[in-house]
Short mmCIF file of C-alpha atoms and ligand atoms in Angstrom, two decimals:
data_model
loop_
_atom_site.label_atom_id
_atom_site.label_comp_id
_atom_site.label_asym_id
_atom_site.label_seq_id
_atom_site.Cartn_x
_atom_site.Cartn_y
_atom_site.Cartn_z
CA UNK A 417 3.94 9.12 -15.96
CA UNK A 418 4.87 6.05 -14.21
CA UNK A 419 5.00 2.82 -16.49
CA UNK A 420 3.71 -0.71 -15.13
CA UNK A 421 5.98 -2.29 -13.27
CA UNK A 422 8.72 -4.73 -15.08
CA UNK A 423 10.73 -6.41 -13.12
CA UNK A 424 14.23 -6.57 -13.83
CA UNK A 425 15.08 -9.66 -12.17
CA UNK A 426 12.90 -12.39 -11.26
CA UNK A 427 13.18 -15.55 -8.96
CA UNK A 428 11.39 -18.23 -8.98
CA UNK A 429 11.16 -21.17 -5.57
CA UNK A 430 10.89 -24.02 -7.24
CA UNK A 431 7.88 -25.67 -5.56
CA UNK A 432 6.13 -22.50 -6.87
CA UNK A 433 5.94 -24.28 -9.98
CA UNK A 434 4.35 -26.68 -8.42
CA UNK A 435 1.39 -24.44 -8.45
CA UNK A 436 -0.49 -23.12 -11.61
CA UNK A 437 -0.42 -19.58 -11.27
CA UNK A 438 3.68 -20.18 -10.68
CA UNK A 439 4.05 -22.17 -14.05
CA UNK A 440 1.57 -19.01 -15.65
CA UNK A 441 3.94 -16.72 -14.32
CA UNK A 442 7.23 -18.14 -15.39
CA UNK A 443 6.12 -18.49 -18.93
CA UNK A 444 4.67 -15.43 -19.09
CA UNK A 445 8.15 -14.22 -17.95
CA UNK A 446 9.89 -16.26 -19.90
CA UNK A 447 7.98 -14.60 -23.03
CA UNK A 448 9.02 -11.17 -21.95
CA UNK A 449 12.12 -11.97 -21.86
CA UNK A 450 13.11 -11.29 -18.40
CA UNK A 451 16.32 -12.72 -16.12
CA UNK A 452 14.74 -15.39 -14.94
CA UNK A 453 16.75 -17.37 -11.94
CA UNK A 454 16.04 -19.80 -8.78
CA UNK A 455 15.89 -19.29 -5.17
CA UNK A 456 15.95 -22.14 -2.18
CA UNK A 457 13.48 -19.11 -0.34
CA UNK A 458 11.92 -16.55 -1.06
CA UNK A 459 13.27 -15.43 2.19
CA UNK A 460 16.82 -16.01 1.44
CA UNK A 461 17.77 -14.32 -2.27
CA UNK A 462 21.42 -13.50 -1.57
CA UNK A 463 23.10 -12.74 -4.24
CA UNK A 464 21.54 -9.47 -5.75
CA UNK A 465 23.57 -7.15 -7.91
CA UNK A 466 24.67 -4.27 -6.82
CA UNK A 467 28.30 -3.19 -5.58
CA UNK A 468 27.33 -1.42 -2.17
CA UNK A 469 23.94 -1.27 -0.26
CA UNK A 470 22.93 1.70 -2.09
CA UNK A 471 22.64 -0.09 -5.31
CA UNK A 472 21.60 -3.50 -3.70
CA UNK A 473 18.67 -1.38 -2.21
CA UNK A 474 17.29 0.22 -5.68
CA UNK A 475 18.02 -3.12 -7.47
CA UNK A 476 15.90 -4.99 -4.98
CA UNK A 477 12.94 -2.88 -5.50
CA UNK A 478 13.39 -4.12 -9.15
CA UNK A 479 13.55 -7.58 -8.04
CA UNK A 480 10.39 -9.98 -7.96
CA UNK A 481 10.54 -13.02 -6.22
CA UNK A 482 7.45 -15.65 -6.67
CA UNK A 483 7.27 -17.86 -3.58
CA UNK A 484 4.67 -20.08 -1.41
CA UNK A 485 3.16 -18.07 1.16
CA UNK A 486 3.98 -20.75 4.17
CA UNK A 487 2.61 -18.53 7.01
CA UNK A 488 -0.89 -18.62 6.74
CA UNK A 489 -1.85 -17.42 10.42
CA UNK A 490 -2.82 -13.49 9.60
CA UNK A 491 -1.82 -10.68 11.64
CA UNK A 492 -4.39 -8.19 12.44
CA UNK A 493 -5.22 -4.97 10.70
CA UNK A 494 -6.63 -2.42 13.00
CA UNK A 495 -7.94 -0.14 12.44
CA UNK A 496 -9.08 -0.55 8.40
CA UNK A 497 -9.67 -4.30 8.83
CA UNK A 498 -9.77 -7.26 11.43
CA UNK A 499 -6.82 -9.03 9.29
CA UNK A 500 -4.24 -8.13 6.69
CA UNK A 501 -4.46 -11.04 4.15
CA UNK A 502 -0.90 -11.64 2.49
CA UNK A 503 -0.42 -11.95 -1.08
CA UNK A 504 2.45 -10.12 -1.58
CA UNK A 505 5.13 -8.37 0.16
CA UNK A 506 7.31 -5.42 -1.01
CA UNK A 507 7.16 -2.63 -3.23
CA UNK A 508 8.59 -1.15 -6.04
CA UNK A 509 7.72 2.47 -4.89
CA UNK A 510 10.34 4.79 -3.33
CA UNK A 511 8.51 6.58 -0.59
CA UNK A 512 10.80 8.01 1.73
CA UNK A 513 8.90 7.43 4.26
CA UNK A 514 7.63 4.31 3.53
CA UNK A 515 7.19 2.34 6.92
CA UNK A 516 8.18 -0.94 4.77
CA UNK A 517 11.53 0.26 4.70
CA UNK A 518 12.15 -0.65 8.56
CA UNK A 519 9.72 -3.39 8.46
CA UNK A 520 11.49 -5.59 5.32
CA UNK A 521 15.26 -4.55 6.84
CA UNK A 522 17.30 -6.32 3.92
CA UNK A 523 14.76 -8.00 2.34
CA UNK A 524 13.64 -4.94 0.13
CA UNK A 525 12.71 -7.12 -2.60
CA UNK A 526 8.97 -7.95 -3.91
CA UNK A 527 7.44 -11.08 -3.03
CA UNK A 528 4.53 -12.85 -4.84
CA UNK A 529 3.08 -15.86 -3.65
CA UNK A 530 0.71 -18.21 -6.17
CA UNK A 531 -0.57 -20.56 -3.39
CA UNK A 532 -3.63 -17.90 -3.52
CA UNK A 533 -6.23 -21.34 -2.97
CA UNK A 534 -4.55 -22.02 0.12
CA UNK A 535 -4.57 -18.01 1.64
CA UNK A 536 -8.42 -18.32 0.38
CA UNK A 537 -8.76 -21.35 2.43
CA UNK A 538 -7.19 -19.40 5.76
CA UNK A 539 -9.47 -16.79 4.79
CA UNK A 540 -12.74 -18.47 4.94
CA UNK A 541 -11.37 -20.27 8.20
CA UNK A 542 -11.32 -16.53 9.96
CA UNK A 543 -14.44 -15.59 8.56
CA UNK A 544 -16.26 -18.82 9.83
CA UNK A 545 -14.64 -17.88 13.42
CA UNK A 546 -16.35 -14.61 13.37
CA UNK A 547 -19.64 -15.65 11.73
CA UNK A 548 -22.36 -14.09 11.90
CA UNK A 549 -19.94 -11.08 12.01
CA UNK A 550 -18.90 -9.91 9.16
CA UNK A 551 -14.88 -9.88 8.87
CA UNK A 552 -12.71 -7.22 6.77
CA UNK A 553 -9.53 -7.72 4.65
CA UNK A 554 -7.03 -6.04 3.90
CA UNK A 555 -4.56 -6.65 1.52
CA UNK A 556 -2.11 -3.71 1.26
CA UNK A 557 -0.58 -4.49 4.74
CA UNK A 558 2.88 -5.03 3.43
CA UNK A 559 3.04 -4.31 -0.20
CA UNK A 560 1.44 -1.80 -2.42
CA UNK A 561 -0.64 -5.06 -4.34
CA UNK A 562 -1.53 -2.93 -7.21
CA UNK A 563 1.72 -1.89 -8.64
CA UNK A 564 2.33 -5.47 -9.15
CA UNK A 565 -0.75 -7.29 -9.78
CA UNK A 566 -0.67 -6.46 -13.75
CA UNK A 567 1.67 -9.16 -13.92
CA UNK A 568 0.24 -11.81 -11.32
CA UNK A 569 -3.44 -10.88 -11.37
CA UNK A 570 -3.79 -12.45 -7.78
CA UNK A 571 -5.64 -9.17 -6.78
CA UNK A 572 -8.04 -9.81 -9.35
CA UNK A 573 -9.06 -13.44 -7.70
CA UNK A 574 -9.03 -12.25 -4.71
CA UNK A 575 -11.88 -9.49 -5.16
CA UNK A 576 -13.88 -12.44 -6.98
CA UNK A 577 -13.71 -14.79 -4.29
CA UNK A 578 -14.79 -12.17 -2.08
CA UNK A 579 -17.43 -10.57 -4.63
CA UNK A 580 -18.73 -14.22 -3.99
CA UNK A 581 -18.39 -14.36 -0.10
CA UNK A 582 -21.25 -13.69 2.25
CA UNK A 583 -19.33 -12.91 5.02
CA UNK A 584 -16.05 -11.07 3.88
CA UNK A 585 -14.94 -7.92 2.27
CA UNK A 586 -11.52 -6.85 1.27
CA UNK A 587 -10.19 -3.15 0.92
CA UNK A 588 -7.13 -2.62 -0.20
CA UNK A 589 -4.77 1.06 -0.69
CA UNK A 590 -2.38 2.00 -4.09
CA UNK A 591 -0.62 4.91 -5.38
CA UNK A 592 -0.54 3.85 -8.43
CA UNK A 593 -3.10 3.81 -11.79
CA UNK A 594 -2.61 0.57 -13.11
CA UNK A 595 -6.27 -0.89 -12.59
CA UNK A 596 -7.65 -1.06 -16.00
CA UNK A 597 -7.66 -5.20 -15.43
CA UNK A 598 -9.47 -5.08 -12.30
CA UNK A 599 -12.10 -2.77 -13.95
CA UNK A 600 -14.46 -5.83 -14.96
CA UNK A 601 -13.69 -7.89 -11.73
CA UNK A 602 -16.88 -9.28 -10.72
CA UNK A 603 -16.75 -7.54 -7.30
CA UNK A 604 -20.51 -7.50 -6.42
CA UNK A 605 -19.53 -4.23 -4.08
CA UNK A 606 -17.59 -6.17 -1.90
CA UNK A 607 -13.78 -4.45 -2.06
CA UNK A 608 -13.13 -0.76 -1.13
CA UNK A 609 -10.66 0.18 -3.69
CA UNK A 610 -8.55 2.96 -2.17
CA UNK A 611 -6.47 5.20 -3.18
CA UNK A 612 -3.40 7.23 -1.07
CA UNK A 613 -3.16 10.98 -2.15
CA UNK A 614 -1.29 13.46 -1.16
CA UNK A 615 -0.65 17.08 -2.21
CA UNK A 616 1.56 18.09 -4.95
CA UNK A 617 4.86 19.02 -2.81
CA UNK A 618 4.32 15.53 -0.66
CA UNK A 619 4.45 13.69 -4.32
CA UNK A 620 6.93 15.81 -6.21
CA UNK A 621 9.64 15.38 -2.99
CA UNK A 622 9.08 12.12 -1.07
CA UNK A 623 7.00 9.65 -3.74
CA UNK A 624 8.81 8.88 -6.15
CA UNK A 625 7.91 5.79 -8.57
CA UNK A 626 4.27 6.26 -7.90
CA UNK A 627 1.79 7.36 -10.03
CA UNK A 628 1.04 11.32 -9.42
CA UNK A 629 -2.29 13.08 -7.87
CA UNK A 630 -3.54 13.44 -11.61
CA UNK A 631 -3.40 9.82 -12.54
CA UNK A 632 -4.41 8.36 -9.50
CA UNK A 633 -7.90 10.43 -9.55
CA UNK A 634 -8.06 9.76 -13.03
CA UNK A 635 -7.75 5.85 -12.07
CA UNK A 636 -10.50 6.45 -8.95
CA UNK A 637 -12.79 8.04 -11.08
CA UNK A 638 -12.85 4.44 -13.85
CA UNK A 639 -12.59 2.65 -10.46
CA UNK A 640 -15.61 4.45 -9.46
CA UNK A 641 -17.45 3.79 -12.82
CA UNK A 642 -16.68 0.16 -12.42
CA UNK A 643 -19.15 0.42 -9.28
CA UNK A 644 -16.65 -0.52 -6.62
CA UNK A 645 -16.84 1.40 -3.16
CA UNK A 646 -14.38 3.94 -2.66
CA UNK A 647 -12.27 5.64 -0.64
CA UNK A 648 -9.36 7.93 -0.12
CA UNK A 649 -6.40 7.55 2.68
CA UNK A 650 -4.93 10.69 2.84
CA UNK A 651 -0.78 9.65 4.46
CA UNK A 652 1.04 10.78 5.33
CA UNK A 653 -0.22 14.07 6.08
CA UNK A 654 3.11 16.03 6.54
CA UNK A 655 3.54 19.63 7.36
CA UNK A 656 5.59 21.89 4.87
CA UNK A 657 5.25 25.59 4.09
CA UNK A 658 1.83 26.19 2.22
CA UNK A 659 0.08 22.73 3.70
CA UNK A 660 -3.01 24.22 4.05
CA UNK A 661 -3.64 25.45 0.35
CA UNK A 662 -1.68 21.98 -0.74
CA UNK A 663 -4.37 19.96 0.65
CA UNK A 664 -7.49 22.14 -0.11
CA UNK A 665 -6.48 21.56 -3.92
CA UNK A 666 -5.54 18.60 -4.06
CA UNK A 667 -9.51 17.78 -2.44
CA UNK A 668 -11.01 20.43 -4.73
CA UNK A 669 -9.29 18.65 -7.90
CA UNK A 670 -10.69 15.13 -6.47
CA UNK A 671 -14.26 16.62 -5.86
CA UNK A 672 -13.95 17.94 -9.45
CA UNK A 673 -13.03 15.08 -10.76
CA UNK A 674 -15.44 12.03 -9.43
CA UNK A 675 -18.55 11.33 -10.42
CA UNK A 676 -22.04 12.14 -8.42
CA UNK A 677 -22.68 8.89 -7.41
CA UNK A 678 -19.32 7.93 -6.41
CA UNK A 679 -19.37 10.42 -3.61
CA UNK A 680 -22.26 9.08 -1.81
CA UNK A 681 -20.79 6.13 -0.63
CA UNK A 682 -17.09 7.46 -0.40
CA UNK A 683 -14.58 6.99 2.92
CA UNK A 684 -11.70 8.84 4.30
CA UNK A 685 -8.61 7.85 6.42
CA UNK A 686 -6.32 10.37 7.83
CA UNK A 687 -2.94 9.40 8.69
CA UNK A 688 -0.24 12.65 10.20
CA UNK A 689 3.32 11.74 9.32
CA UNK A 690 5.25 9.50 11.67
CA UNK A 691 8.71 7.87 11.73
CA UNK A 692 10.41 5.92 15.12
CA UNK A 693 14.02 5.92 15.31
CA UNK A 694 15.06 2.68 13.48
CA UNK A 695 12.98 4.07 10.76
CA UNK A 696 15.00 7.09 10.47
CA UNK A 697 18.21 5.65 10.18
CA UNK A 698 17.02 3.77 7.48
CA UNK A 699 15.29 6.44 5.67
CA UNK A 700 18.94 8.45 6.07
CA UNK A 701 21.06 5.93 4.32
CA UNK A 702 18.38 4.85 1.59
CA UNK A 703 17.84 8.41 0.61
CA UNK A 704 20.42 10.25 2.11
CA UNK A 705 19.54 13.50 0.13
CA UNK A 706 15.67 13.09 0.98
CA UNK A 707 13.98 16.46 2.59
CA UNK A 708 11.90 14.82 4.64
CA UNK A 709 12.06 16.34 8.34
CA UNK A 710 13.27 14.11 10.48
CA UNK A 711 14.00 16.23 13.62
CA UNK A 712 12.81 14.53 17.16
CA UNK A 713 12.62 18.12 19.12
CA UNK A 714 9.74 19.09 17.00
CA UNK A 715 7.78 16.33 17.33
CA UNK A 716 5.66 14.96 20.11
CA UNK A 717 6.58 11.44 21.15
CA UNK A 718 3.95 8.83 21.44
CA UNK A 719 4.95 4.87 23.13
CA UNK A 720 4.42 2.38 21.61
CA UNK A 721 4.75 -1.45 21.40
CA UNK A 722 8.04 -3.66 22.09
CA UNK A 723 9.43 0.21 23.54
CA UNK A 724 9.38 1.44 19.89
CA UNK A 725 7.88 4.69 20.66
CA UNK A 726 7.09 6.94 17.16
CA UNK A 727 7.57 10.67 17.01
CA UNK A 728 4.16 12.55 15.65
CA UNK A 729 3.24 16.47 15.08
CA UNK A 730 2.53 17.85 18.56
CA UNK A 731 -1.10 18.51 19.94
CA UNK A 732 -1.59 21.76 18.48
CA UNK A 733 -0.22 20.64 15.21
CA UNK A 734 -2.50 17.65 15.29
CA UNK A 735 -5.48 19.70 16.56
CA UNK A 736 -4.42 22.61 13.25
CA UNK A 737 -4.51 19.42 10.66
CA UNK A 738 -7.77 17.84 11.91
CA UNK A 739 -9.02 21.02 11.78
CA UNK A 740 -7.81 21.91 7.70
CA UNK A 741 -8.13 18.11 6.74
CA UNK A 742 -12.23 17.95 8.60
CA UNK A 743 -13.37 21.12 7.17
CA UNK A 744 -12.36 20.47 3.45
CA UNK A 745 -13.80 16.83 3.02
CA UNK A 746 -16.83 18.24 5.65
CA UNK A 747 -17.55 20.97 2.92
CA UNK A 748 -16.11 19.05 -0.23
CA UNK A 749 -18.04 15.66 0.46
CA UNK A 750 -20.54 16.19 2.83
CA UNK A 751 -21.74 12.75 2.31
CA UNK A 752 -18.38 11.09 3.04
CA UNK A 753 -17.55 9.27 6.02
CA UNK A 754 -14.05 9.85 7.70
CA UNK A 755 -13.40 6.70 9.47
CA UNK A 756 -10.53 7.68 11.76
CA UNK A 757 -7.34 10.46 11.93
CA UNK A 758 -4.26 8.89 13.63
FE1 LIG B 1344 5.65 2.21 0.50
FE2 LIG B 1344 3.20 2.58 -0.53
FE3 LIG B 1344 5.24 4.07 -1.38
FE4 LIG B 1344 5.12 1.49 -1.99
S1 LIG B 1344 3.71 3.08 -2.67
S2 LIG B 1344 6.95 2.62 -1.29
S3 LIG B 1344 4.20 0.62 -0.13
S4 LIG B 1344 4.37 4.06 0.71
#
């Protein structure tokens, strides 16, 4: 089982005590007894231990940084939400194939930011551009928010502000099981918790640091009990010898395990496996003994933007897993809705 996430190292900006949720945070901190030190930026934390990038990597993803969010212009989210709204970046996770990998370069490291009134603020402001639309958020863009937000409880606000909203909603993705503080959030049905699964071989090889399959549909199912919306993103979906009978159990075990009600009203993304170039590289020297297949002849190659095309399964491969991946959550949860495959 993985524990809660403690960070080994933690920096603090100082004008993020400046804010209350900073000063909660470094006394909380303080209390634990953690290595507490100060940054300029929380873009620029230099000098991280470790004697080569291997280590620097790993100790990185131990490393929290709490920091004001200064950008507060959001990028866009399509397809699971018109914006990704940023309260943290990073992850402690090791996913091999975690896209963050490429997208964070040398920052590895997990940001926190407490200026959550003023990302609130930029909130409403795109949500009174779209009125009387209603806009989506979603707020596991660049960090799995979860695994961290037993410590800074910024999740938490954020599905109360938007439990209160009239005009927003916020979903959000985790692999991990740490929820039991977000259980009596006064959501009013307005967040879609999800949850990533994948099938045993997919966790056992190229997830590690996340909770497993057990533990995160034992968290869905008090998720679902706390009446929040649900929904399942099943990503990467990656081809290995017995696929087919991976991911028909791992959706029988899920059907098994939630409750009646809580597939009525239950969603479904469906993501293949992807990686570009740059992204493989990366993946090669941060887990150089990963098994993840990597191999550009067997995959179809799709363009993409700024000329960073991504290599995906070819048609017939894509055409066998919409196939598997339809049929089970058609028969499984025939009241589900699967919102896209890509
Ligand atoms: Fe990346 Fe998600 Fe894994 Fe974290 S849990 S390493 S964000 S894929």
């Amino acid at each position: 089982m993985v524990k809660p996430f403690v960070p080994q190292l933690v920096y603090f900006e100082p004008r993020a005590l400046e804010y209350p949720l900073g000063k909660q945070l470094k006394e909380k901190f303080e209390k634990m007894g953690l290595d507490i030190r100060e940054t300029t930026s929380h873009n620029q934390v230099r000098d991280l231990p470790g004697d080569n990038d291997f280590q620097k990597y790993r100790n990185a993803k131990s490393t929290l940084v709490v920091g004001i969010r200064k950008t507060l212009k959001f990028d866009t989210s399509k397809p699971s939400a018109e914006y990704a709204i940023p309260f943290a970046t990073g992850c402690m996770g090791h996913c091999h194939y975690c896209y963050l990998q490429t997208t964070m370069g040398s920052k590895p490291y997990i940001r926190t930011y407490v200026n959550t009134d003023e990302i609130f603020d930029a909130a409403e402001k795109y949500m009174q551009e779209r009125m009387p639309e209603t806009t989506r958020f979603e707020a596991s863009c660049t960090s799995d928010i979860v695994g961290v937000d037993h410590l800074t409880h910024t999740l938490k606000q954020a599905i109360e502000f938007f439990g209160k909203s009239d005009h927003g909603l916020l979903r959000f993705v985790t692999k991990f099981a740490h929820v039991d503080h977000l259980l009596d959030a006064e959501h009013n049905g307005r967040t879609r918790f999800r949850f990533s699964i994948n099938d045993d071989y997919v966790i056992k090889y190229f997830e590690p640091g996340t909770s497993r399959l057990n533990e995160r549909i034992e968290a869905a199912v008090k998720v679902a009990e706390a009446g929040y919306p649900l929904g399942f993103i099943i990503a990467p979906i990656y081809l290995h010898e017995g696929w087919q009978e991976g991911y028909g159990e791992m959706l029988e075990k899920l059907e098994a395990a939630l409750p009646a009600f809580a597939k009525k009203d239950v969603t479904f993304e469906l993501i293949q496996h992807r990686f570009t170039k740059p992204a493989k590289r990366v993946i090669e020297k941060n887990y150089p003994m990963s098994k993840l297949e990597l191999d550009e002849s067997k995959r179809k190659y799709k363009w993409g933007k700024y000329g960073i095309g991504k290599y995906v399964y070819t048609d017939p491969e894509q055409e066998e897993m919409k196939d598997k991946l339809y049929g089970y959550v058609n028969r499984l949860f025939p009241n589900a809705k699967i919102e896209y495959f890509t």
